[in-house]
Amino acid sequence: MATVHHLGLRDADIAFRDEGDGEPVLLVHASFGAAWFDRVAPLLNGYRVVLTHRAGYGGSRDKSGGLSLADHARHLAEVLKARKIERAHVVGHSSGGSIALELASAYPRLVRSLTLMEPAFPYAPDEPRSDAMRDAIRAAKEGDLPRAFGFFPGSVCGPGYRDVFRRALGPEGLEESIRSGRYFFEHEIGALAGWDSDAAGLGDLGQPALLVDGAEGERLNSPYRARNRALAKRLAHAEQISLPGVSHAMPLEDPALVARTVIAFIRRHPLVD
């Protein structure tokens, strides 16, 4: 059983794991649950893997109810500091990708490289339009979290998304993901909407970045490839890759492919050049 550590901060209690040896890799999960990277982490052989539960998810607690993306990024920086990690490769998925960008901007010396899997924000002017999020927000306001979950992430994870969650996380894990939607809709969606990517100075980031999308997203009319294209134009050192056979749920759908993609990129950008 992996050891779970806890870090008490003024506005949050953060649970995290710190396992393995080698160059540090910080995993920053998406919304709707803390378990997105649970099957990826053990496959990052040869690396020291720090896997956090972001405030409001899993074993972590949001003590303020008003956290910003900058606050979430600060929590990650505090975890690294507590573990005496001076520099790490950072892997972020969806909203975790946006938080990873904020971390790289606010604490540039902490971040050696960025692997961003379909980051939630910023939006792209040419992305496909969808009513899924609006419908999800309405369902959540009505107290129907299962239906909200069906609208989003159902719209970007494909028609079999419940089976994917169930296979990867078990029935209880699926139910926990649905329940976690409450924190997303009541708190985190506001933090995401309030993030100013221009103020974050993304164009000044010096870290190499790999922007990953799932090829199945094109069939689903997903916005993420367009967002990655737009983000690549803003980052100084970005490259893009599309992973076959996966959608927005890629860490659950094919953890081995995700792990290989992460390792291949960070091997090209070691901590010491």
CSV table of C-alpha atoms in Angstrom, one decimal:
chain,number,residue,atom,x,y,z
A,1,MET,CA,0.0,0.0,0.0
A,2,ALA,CA,1.4,3.4,-1.0
A,3,THR,CA,2.1,5.9,1.7
A,4,VAL,CA,-0.1,8.9,1.6
A,5,HIS,CA,1.4,12.1,3.0
A,6,HIS,CA,-0.5,15.2,4.1
A,7,LEU,CA,0.5,18.9,3.9
A,8,GLY,CA,-1.6,21.4,6.0
A,9,LEU,CA,-1.8,24.8,4.4
A,10,ARG,CA,-3.8,27.9,5.5
A,11,ASP,CA,-6.4,27.3,2.8
A,12,ALA,CA,-6.2,23.6,2.0
A,13,ASP,CA,-5.1,20.2,3.3
A,14,ILE,CA,-3.2,18.4,0.5
A,15,ALA,CA,-2.8,14.7,0.3
A,16,PHE,CA,-0.1,13.3,-2.0
A,17,ARG,CA,2.2,10.4,-2.7
A,18,ASP,CA,5.9,10.5,-3.3
A,19,GLU,CA,7.3,7.3,-4.7
A,20,GLY,CA,10.3,6.0,-6.7
A,21,ASP,CA,13.8,7.4,-7.5
A,22,GLY,CA,15.1,9.5,-10.3
A,23,GLU,CA,14.2,12.8,-11.8
A,24,PRO,CA,11.0,14.1,-10.1
A,25,VAL,CA,7.7,14.0,-12.1
A,26,LEU,CA,4.7,15.9,-10.7
A,27,LEU,CA,1.3,14.6,-11.9
A,28,VAL,CA,-1.5,17.1,-11.8
A,29,HIS,CA,-4.9,15.5,-12.3
A,30,ALA,CA,-8.1,16.7,-14.0
A,31,SER,CA,-11.4,17.6,-12.5
A,32,PHE,CA,-14.1,15.0,-11.5
A,33,GLY,CA,-11.9,13.0,-9.2
A,34,ALA,CA,-8.3,12.5,-8.0
A,35,ALA,CA,-7.7,9.1,-9.6
A,36,TRP,CA,-7.0,10.1,-13.2
A,37,PHE,CA,-3.2,9.3,-13.0
A,38,ASP,CA,-3.4,6.3,-10.6
A,39,ARG,CA,-2.8,3.8,-13.4
A,40,VAL,CA,-0.1,5.9,-15.0
A,41,ALA,CA,2.1,6.6,-12.0
A,42,PRO,CA,3.3,3.0,-11.5
A,43,LEU,CA,4.4,2.9,-15.1
A,44,LEU,CA,6.8,5.8,-14.9
A,45,ASN,CA,9.7,3.6,-14.1
A,46,GLY,CA,13.0,5.2,-13.3
A,47,TYR,CA,11.4,8.4,-12.0
A,48,ARG,CA,10.4,9.9,-8.7
A,49,VAL,CA,6.7,10.4,-9.0
A,50,VAL,CA,4.8,12.9,-6.9
A,51,LEU,CA,1.0,12.4,-7.3
A,52,THR,CA,-1.1,15.0,-5.6
A,53,HIS,CA,-4.8,15.2,-4.8
A,54,ARG,CA,-5.8,18.7,-5.6
A,55,ALA,CA,-7.8,20.6,-3.0
A,56,GLY,CA,-11.4,19.5,-3.2
A,57,TYR,CA,-10.7,16.1,-4.6
A,58,GLY,CA,-9.8,12.7,-3.1
A,59,GLY,CA,-8.0,13.0,0.2
A,60,SER,CA,-7.5,16.8,-0.1
A,61,ARG,CA,-9.7,19.5,1.3
A,62,ASP,CA,-10.4,23.0,0.2
A,63,LYS,CA,-10.7,25.0,3.5
A,64,SER,CA,-11.6,28.3,1.8
A,65,GLY,CA,-14.2,27.6,-0.8
A,66,GLY,CA,-12.7,30.3,-3.0
A,67,LEU,CA,-9.5,28.9,-4.4
A,68,SER,CA,-8.1,30.4,-7.6
A,69,LEU,CA,-5.9,28.6,-10.2
A,70,ALA,CA,-3.0,30.5,-8.7
A,71,ASP,CA,-3.9,29.0,-5.3
A,72,HIS,CA,-4.0,25.4,-6.7
A,73,ALA,CA,-0.6,26.1,-8.4
A,74,ARG,CA,0.8,27.4,-5.0
A,75,HIS,CA,-0.3,24.2,-3.3
A,76,LEU,CA,1.7,22.2,-5.8
A,77,ALA,CA,4.8,24.4,-5.2
A,78,GLU,CA,4.4,23.9,-1.5
A,79,VAL,CA,4.3,20.1,-1.9
A,80,LEU,CA,7.5,20.2,-3.9
A,81,LYS,CA,9.1,22.5,-1.4
A,82,ALA,CA,8.1,20.2,1.5
A,83,ARG,CA,9.7,17.3,-0.3
A,84,LYS,CA,12.8,19.3,-1.0
A,85,ILE,CA,12.3,19.1,-4.8
A,86,GLU,CA,13.9,22.0,-6.5
A,87,ARG,CA,12.9,21.2,-10.0
A,88,ALA,CA,10.5,18.8,-11.6
A,89,HIS,CA,8.9,17.7,-14.8
A,90,VAL,CA,5.2,18.6,-14.6
A,91,VAL,CA,2.4,16.6,-16.3
A,92,GLY,CA,-1.1,18.1,-16.3
A,93,HIS,CA,-4.4,16.8,-17.6
A,94,SER,CA,-7.4,19.0,-18.5
A,95,SER,CA,-7.9,21.5,-15.7
A,96,GLY,CA,-4.6,20.1,-14.3
A,97,GLY,CA,-2.9,21.2,-17.5
A,98,SER,CA,-4.1,24.8,-16.9
A,99,ILE,CA,-2.9,24.7,-13.3
A,100,ALA,CA,0.5,23.3,-14.6
A,101,LEU,CA,0.8,26.4,-16.9
A,102,GLU,CA,0.1,28.7,-14.0
A,103,LEU,CA,2.7,26.8,-11.9
A,104,ALA,CA,5.3,27.2,-14.7
A,105,SER,CA,4.6,30.9,-14.9
A,106,ALA,CA,4.5,31.7,-11.2
A,107,TYR,CA,7.4,29.3,-10.2
A,108,PRO,CA,9.5,29.0,-13.3
A,109,ARG,CA,12.5,27.6,-11.5
A,110,LEU,CA,10.4,24.7,-10.2
A,111,VAL,CA,9.3,23.5,-13.7
A,112,ARG,CA,11.8,21.8,-16.1
A,113,SER,CA,9.3,20.6,-18.7
A,114,LEU,CA,5.5,20.6,-19.3
A,115,THR,CA,3.5,17.7,-20.7
A,116,LEU,CA,0.0,19.0,-21.1
A,117,MET,CA,-2.8,16.6,-22.0
A,118,GLU,CA,-5.8,18.5,-23.4
A,119,PRO,CA,-5.5,21.4,-21.1
A,120,ALA,CA,-8.9,22.9,-20.3
A,121,PHE,CA,-8.0,26.6,-20.8
A,122,PRO,CA,-7.3,28.8,-22.6
A,123,TYR,CA,-10.0,28.5,-25.2
A,124,ALA,CA,-9.3,28.8,-28.9
A,125,PRO,CA,-11.2,31.1,-31.3
A,126,ASP,CA,-11.7,28.4,-33.9
A,127,GLU,CA,-12.6,25.5,-31.6
A,128,PRO,CA,-15.8,23.5,-32.2
A,129,ARG,CA,-18.8,24.8,-30.3
A,130,SER,CA,-20.8,22.7,-27.9
A,131,ASP,CA,-23.6,23.1,-25.5
A,132,ALA,CA,-22.3,20.3,-23.3
A,133,MET,CA,-20.8,22.4,-20.5
A,134,ARG,CA,-23.9,24.7,-20.4
A,135,ASP,CA,-26.1,21.7,-20.1
A,136,ALA,CA,-23.9,20.2,-17.5
A,137,ILE,CA,-24.0,23.4,-15.4
A,138,ARG,CA,-27.7,23.5,-15.6
A,139,ALA,CA,-28.0,19.8,-14.5
A,140,ALA,CA,-25.6,20.4,-11.6
A,141,LYS,CA,-27.7,23.5,-10.5
A,142,GLU,CA,-30.7,21.2,-10.4
A,143,GLY,CA,-28.8,18.8,-8.2
A,144,ASP,CA,-28.5,16.0,-10.8
A,145,LEU,CA,-24.8,15.2,-10.7
A,146,PRO,CA,-25.1,12.0,-12.8
A,147,ARG,CA,-26.8,13.9,-15.6
A,148,ALA,CA,-24.2,16.7,-15.3
A,149,PHE,CA,-21.4,14.0,-15.6
A,150,GLY,CA,-23.2,12.6,-18.7
A,151,PHE,CA,-23.1,16.0,-20.4
A,152,PHE,CA,-19.5,16.7,-19.4
A,153,PRO,CA,-17.1,14.8,-19.4
A,154,GLY,CA,-19.4,12.4,-21.3
A,155,SER,CA,-19.3,14.7,-24.3
A,156,VAL,CA,-15.4,14.6,-24.6
A,157,CYS,CA,-14.7,11.1,-23.4
A,158,GLY,CA,-17.0,9.2,-25.9
A,159,PRO,CA,-20.1,7.2,-25.6
A,160,GLY,CA,-18.5,4.4,-23.6
A,161,TYR,CA,-17.0,6.7,-21.0
A,162,ARG,CA,-18.8,5.1,-18.1
A,163,ASP,CA,-17.4,1.7,-19.0
A,164,VAL,CA,-13.9,3.3,-19.2
A,165,PHE,CA,-14.2,4.8,-15.8
A,166,ARG,CA,-15.7,1.5,-14.4
A,167,ARG,CA,-12.9,-0.6,-15.8
A,168,ALA,CA,-10.1,1.7,-14.7
A,169,LEU,CA,-11.5,2.8,-11.3
A,170,GLY,CA,-14.1,0.2,-10.4
A,171,PRO,CA,-17.8,1.0,-9.7
A,172,GLU,CA,-16.9,2.9,-6.6
A,173,GLY,CA,-14.4,5.0,-8.5
A,174,LEU,CA,-17.0,5.9,-11.1
A,175,GLU,CA,-19.4,7.0,-8.4
A,176,GLU,CA,-16.7,9.0,-6.7
A,177,SER,CA,-15.9,10.7,-10.0
A,178,ILE,CA,-19.6,11.7,-10.4
A,179,ARG,CA,-19.8,13.0,-6.8
A,180,SER,CA,-16.6,15.0,-7.4
A,181,GLY,CA,-18.6,17.0,-9.9
A,182,ARG,CA,-20.1,18.9,-7.0
A,183,TYR,CA,-16.7,20.5,-6.2
A,184,PHE,CA,-16.1,21.2,-9.9
A,185,PHE,CA,-19.4,22.9,-10.5
A,186,GLU,CA,-19.6,24.8,-7.2
A,187,HIS,CA,-16.0,26.0,-7.0
A,188,GLU,CA,-13.5,25.0,-9.6
A,189,ILE,CA,-15.4,26.1,-12.7
A,190,GLY,CA,-15.3,29.6,-11.4
A,191,ALA,CA,-11.6,29.4,-10.8
A,192,LEU,CA,-11.0,28.2,-14.3
A,193,ALA,CA,-13.2,31.0,-15.8
A,194,GLY,CA,-11.4,33.6,-13.7
A,195,TRP,CA,-7.9,32.6,-14.8
A,196,ASP,CA,-6.3,35.2,-17.0
A,197,SER,CA,-3.9,33.4,-19.3
A,198,ASP,CA,-2.7,36.7,-20.7
A,199,ALA,CA,-1.7,37.9,-17.3
A,200,ALA,CA,0.1,34.6,-16.7
A,201,GLY,CA,2.5,35.5,-19.5
A,202,LEU,CA,2.4,32.2,-21.4
A,203,GLY,CA,4.5,33.7,-24.2
A,204,ASP,CA,7.3,34.2,-21.7
A,205,LEU,CA,7.5,30.6,-20.6
A,206,GLY,CA,10.9,29.1,-21.3
A,207,GLN,CA,10.1,25.4,-20.5
A,208,PRO,CA,9.8,22.9,-23.3
A,209,ALA,CA,6.1,21.8,-23.6
A,210,LEU,CA,4.4,18.8,-25.2
A,211,LEU,CA,0.8,19.4,-26.0
A,212,VAL,CA,-1.1,16.1,-26.2
A,213,ASP,CA,-4.5,15.4,-27.6
A,214,GLY,CA,-6.5,12.3,-28.1
A,215,ALA,CA,-7.2,11.4,-31.8
A,216,GLU,CA,-10.7,10.2,-30.9
A,217,GLY,CA,-11.5,13.8,-30.1
A,218,GLU,CA,-11.9,14.7,-33.7
A,219,ARG,CA,-14.7,12.2,-34.1
A,220,LEU,CA,-16.3,13.6,-30.9
A,221,ASN,CA,-16.1,17.2,-32.1
A,222,SER,CA,-13.8,17.9,-29.1
A,223,PRO,CA,-12.3,21.3,-28.8
A,224,TYR,CA,-8.9,20.2,-27.5
A,225,ARG,CA,-6.9,19.9,-30.7
A,226,ALA,CA,-7.9,23.4,-31.6
A,227,ARG,CA,-6.9,24.6,-28.1
A,228,ASN,CA,-3.6,22.9,-28.4
A,229,ARG,CA,-2.9,24.5,-31.8
A,230,ALA,CA,-3.7,27.9,-30.4
A,231,LEU,CA,-1.6,27.3,-27.2
A,232,ALA,CA,1.3,26.2,-29.3
A,233,LYS,CA,1.4,29.6,-31.0
A,234,ARG,CA,1.7,31.3,-27.6
A,235,LEU,CA,4.4,29.1,-26.1
A,236,ALA,CA,8.0,29.6,-27.1
A,237,HIS,CA,9.0,25.9,-27.1
A,238,ALA,CA,6.0,23.8,-27.8
A,239,GLU,CA,5.3,20.7,-29.9
A,240,GLN,CA,2.1,18.8,-30.5
A,241,ILE,CA,1.3,15.1,-30.6
A,242,SER,CA,-2.0,13.3,-31.2
A,243,LEU,CA,-2.4,9.9,-29.5
A,244,PRO,CA,-4.3,7.2,-31.4
A,245,GLY,CA,-7.3,5.4,-30.0
A,246,VAL,CA,-7.9,7.7,-27.0
A,247,SER,CA,-10.1,10.6,-26.0
A,248,HIS,CA,-10.0,13.1,-23.2
A,249,ALA,CA,-10.0,10.1,-20.8
A,250,MET,CA,-6.6,9.0,-22.1
A,251,PRO,CA,-5.0,8.3,-18.7
A,252,LEU,CA,-7.8,5.9,-18.0
A,253,GLU,CA,-8.1,4.5,-21.5
A,254,ASP,CA,-4.5,3.7,-22.2
A,255,PRO,CA,-2.2,4.4,-19.2
A,256,ALA,CA,0.7,2.6,-20.8
A,257,LEU,CA,0.6,4.8,-23.9
A,258,VAL,CA,0.3,7.9,-21.7
A,259,ALA,CA,3.3,6.8,-19.6
A,260,ARG,CA,5.4,6.1,-22.7
A,261,THR,CA,4.6,9.5,-24.1
A,262,VAL,CA,5.6,11.2,-20.9
A,263,ILE,CA,8.8,9.3,-20.6
A,264,ALA,CA,9.8,9.8,-24.2
A,265,PHE,CA,9.4,13.6,-23.8
A,266,ILE,CA,11.1,14.1,-20.5
A,267,ARG,CA,14.0,12.0,-21.6
A,268,ARG,CA,14.8,14.6,-24.2
A,269,HIS,CA,14.7,17.3,-21.6
A,270,PRO,CA,16.7,16.1,-18.5
A,271,LEU,CA,17.0,18.3,-15.5
A,272,VAL,CA,20.7,18.8,-16.3
A,273,ASP,CA,21.3,19.6,-20.0
